[in-house]
Coordinates of C-alpha atoms in Angstrom, one line a residue:
X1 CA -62.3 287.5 -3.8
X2 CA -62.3 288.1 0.0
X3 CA -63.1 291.5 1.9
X4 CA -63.8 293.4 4.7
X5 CA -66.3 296.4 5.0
X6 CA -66.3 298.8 7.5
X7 CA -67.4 302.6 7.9
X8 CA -66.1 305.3 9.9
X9 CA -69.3 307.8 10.8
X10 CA -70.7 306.6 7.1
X11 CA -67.2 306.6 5.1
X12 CA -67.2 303.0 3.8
X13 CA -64.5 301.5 3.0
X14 CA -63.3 298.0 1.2
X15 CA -60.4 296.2 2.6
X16 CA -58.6 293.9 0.3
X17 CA -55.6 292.0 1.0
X18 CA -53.3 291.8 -1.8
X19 CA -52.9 287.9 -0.7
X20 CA -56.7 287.7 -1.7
X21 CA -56.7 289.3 -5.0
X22 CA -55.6 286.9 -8.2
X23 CA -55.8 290.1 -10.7
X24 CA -54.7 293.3 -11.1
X25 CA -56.7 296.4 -9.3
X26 CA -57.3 298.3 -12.0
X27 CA -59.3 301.3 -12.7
X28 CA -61.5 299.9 -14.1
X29 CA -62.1 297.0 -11.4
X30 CA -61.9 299.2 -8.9
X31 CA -64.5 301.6 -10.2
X32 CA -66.7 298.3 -10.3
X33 CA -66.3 296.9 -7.4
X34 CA -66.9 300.4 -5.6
X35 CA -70.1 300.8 -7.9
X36 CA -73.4 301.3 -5.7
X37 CA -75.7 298.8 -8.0
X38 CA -73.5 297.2 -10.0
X39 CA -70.7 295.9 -7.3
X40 CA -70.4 295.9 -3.2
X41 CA -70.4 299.7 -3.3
X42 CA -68.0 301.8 -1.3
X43 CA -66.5 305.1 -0.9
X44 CA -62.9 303.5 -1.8
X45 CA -60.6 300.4 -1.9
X46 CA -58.0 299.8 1.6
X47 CA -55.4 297.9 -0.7
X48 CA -53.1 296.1 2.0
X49 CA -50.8 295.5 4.3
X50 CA -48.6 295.7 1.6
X51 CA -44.4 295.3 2.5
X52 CA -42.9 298.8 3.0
X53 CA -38.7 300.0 3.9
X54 CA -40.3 303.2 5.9
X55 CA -43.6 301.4 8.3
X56 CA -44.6 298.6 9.9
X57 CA -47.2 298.1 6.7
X58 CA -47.6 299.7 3.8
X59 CA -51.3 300.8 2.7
X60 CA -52.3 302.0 -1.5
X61 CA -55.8 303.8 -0.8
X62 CA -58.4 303.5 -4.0
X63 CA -60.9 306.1 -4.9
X64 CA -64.3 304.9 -6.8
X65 CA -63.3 306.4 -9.7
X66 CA -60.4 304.7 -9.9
X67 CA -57.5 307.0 -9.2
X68 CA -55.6 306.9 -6.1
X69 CA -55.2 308.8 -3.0
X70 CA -52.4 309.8 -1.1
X71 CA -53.9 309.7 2.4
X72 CA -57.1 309.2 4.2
X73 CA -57.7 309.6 7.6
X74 CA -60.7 307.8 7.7
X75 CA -59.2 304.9 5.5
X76 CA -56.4 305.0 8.2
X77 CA -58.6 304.4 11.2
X78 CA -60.5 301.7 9.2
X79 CA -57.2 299.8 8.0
X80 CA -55.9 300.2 11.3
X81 CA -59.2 298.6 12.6
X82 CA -58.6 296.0 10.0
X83 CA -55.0 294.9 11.5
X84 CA -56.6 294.9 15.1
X85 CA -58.9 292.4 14.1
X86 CA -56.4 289.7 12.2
X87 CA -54.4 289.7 15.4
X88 CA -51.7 291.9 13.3
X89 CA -51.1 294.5 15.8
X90 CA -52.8 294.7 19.8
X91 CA -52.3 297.5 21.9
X92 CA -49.3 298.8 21.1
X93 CA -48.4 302.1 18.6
X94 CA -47.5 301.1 14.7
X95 CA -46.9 303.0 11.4
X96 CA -48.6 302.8 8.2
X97 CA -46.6 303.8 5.2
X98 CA -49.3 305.8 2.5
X99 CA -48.0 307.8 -0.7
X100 CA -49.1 310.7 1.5
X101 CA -46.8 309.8 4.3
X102 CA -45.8 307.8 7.3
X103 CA -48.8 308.1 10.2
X104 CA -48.8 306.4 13.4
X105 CA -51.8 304.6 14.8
X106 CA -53.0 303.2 18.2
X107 CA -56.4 301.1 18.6
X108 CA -58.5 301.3 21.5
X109 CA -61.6 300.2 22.9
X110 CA -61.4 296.9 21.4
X111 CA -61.2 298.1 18.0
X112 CA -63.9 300.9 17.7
X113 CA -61.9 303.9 18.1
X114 CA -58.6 304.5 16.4
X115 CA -56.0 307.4 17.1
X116 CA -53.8 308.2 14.2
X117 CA -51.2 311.0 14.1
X118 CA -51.4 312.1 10.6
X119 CA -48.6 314.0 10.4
X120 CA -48.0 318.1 10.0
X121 CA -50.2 320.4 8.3
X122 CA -48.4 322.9 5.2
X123 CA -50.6 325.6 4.0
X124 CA -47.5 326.1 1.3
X125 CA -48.9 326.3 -2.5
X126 CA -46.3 324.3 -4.0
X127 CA -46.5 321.3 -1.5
X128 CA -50.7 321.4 -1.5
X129 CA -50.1 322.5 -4.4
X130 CA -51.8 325.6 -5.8
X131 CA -50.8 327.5 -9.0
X132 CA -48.8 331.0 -8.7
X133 CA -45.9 332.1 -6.6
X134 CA -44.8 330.7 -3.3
X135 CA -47.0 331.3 -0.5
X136 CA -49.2 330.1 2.4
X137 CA -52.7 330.2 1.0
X138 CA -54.6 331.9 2.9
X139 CA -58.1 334.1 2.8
X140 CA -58.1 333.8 -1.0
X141 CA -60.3 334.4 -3.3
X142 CA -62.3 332.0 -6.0
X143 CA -64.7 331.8 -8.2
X144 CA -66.8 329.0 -9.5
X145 CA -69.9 329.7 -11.6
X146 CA -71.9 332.3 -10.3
X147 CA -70.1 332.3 -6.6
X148 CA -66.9 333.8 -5.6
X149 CA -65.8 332.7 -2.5
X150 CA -63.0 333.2 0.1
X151 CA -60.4 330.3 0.7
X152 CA -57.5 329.0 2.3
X153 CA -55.4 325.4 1.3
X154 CA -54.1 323.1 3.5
X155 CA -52.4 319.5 2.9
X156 CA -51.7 316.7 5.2
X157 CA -50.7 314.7 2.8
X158 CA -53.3 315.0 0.3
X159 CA -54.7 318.5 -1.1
X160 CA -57.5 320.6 0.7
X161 CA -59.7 323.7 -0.1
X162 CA -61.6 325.1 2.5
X163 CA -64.2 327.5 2.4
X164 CA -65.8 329.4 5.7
X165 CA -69.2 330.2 5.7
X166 CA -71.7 331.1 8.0
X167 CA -74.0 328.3 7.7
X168 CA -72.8 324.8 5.5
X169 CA -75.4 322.7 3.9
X170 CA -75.1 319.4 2.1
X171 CA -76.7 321.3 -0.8
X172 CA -74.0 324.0 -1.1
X173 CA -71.4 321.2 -0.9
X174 CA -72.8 319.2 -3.8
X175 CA -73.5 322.6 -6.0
X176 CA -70.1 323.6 -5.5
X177 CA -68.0 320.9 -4.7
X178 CA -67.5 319.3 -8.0
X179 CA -66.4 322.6 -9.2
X180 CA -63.7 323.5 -7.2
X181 CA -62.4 319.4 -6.9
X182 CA -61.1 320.6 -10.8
X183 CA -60.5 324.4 -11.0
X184 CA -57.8 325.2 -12.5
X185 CA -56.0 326.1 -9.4
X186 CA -55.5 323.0 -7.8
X187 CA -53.4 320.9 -10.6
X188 CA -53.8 318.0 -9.0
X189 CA -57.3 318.3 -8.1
X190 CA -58.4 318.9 -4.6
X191 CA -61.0 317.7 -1.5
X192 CA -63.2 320.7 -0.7
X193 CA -64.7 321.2 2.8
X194 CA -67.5 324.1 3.8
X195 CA -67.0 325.1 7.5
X196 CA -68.7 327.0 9.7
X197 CA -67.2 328.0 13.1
X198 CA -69.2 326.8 16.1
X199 CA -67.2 328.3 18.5
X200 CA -64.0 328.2 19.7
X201 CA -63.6 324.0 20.7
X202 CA -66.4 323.2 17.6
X203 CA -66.7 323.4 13.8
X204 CA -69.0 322.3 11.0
X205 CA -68.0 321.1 8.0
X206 CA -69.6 319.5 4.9
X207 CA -67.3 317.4 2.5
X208 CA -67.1 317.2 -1.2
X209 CA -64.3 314.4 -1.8
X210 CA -61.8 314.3 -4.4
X211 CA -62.8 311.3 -6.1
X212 CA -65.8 310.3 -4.4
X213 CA -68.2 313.0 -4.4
X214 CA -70.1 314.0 -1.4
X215 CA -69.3 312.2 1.5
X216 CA -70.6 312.3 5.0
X217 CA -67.5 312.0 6.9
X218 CA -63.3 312.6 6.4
X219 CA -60.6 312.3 8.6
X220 CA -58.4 314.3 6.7
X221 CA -61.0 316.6 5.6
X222 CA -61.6 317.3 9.3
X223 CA -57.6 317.4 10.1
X224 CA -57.4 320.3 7.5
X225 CA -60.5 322.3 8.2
X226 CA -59.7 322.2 11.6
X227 CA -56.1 323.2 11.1
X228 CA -57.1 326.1 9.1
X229 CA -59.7 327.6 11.9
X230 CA -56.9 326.9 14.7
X231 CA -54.4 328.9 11.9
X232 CA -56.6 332.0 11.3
X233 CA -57.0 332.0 15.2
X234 CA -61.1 331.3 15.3
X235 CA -60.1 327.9 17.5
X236 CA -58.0 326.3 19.9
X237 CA -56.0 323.7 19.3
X238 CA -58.5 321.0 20.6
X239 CA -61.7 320.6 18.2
X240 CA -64.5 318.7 17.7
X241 CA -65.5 318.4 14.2
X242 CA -68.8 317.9 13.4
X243 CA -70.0 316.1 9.9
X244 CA -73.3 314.6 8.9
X245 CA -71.8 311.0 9.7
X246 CA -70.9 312.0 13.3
X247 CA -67.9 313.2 15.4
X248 CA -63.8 313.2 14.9
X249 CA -61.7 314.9 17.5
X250 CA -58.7 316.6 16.4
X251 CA -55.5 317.8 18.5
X252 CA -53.0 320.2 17.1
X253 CA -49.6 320.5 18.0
X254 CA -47.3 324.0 18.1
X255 CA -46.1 323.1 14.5
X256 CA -49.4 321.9 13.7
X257 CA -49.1 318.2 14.0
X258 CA -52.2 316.5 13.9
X259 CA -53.8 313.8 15.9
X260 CA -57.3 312.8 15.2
X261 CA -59.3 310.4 16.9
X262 CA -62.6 308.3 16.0
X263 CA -65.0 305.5 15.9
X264 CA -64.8 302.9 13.5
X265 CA -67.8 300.3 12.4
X266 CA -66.7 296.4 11.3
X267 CA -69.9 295.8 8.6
X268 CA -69.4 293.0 6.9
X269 CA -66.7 290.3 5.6
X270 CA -67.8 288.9 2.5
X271 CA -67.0 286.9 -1.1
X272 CA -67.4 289.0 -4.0
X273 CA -68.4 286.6 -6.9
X274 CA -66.4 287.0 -10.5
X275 CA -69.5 287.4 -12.1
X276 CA -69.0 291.7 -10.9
X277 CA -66.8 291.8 -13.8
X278 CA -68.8 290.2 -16.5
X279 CA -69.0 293.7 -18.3

């Protein structure tokens, strides 16, 4: 089976085109194929272009654990990278159907920066969603072991819990993260970011991914912490958001639309052998 690596600031990601694939993705497959010793090893599967009535191409996005997420921002700019190079789009804006929503993508710099507009923010419960009545959820509180911390929600297609504190360490985001990814408040799981406010133009955030695990960079991780700081009014609507993998710039509109922009890293294209599945 043919693929494609690449990693945006340390996010890998697989891309597989369905014309390349003689089985069927399952969980299970996917799960190995994504495995760090026993397959290629990746934070997720790009499963496309695929046909869709709403975009230019349609896009299914994989987690390692085999479910399936609605959106990734990262996984966008990679795919989108992905087109650029099989001469299926150049210069000019397209739209990429996910179950999360249309976005629209532009390449530039010869492929190693993507724009993609990733469509508006909700901080709604029942569209994130979060159990109880209707509301925006905001400066809530949660508890998870021995911690009870404050929280807001956000979606952009795909569910996020973010928590503000004044310093964020990869260790806090590992301790905590899987906890929250499956409280009982977020039905449908949930990505968790830690962020601490920089200043006004620049935040901090460490990532635990629904999914995944700890992972050193998101685009839509960063589209929702930074839409929460710009909501409570501790940012302006231009930020840079900082993550162990490196940098993602994020632009939001009045009505909180976002538009993020980063690098993107070709790795590898490859063969993977059938023997991966030999269980």
């Amino acid at each position: 089976m043919k693929y494609s690596k690449y990693h945006a600031l340390g996010n890998d990601y697989l891309v597989i085109s369905p014309q390349d694939l003689a089985f069927e993705l399952t969980p299970e497959k996917i799960e190995r194929i994504c495995h760090r010793n026993f397959g290629i090893g990746s934070d997720g599967i790009l499963f496309g272009p695929l046909p869709s009535n709403n975009a230019r191409f349609g896009l299914r996005i994989f987690n390692p654990d085999g479910s399936e997420a609605e959106k990734s921002g990262n996984g966008l700019r990679i795919f989108s990278r992905y087109l650029w190079d099989n001469q299926l789009v150049q210069q000019e804006e397209f739209d990429i159907d996910t179950l999360g929503g249309r976005v629209k993508a532009r390449v530039a710099q010869s492929g190693k920066s993507v724009e993609v507009e990733m469509g508006r923010v909700s901080f709604q419960s029942e569209k994130i969603p979060v159990t109880g009545h209707s509301r925006e959820v905001l400066t809530e509180s949660i508890t998870v072991a021995d911690q009870t911390f404050s929280f807001c929600a956000a979606t952009i297609g795909n569910p996020h819990c973010i928590i503000q504190l004044p310093e964020v360490t990869p260790e806090i985001a590992k301790q905590y993260g899987c906890l929250l990814e499956v409280h009982p408040y977020f039905p449908n799981r949930t990505n968790v970011q830690f962020m601490k406010v920089k200043d006004r133009q620049n935040i901090q955030i460490e990532i635990w991914e629904r999914g995944a695990g700890y992972t050193l960079a998101s685009g839509s991780s960063s589209s929702a912490a930074a839409a929460v700081a710009h909501k409570l009014n501790l940012c302006d609507s231009h930020i840079a958001v900082h993550m162990p993998g490196g940098q993602i710039a994020i632009a939001i509109s009045n009505d909180f639309i976002i538009t993020m922009t980063g690098a993107v890293t070709k790795v590898v294209d490859g063969l993977m052998s059938p023997e991966v599945f030999e269980f």
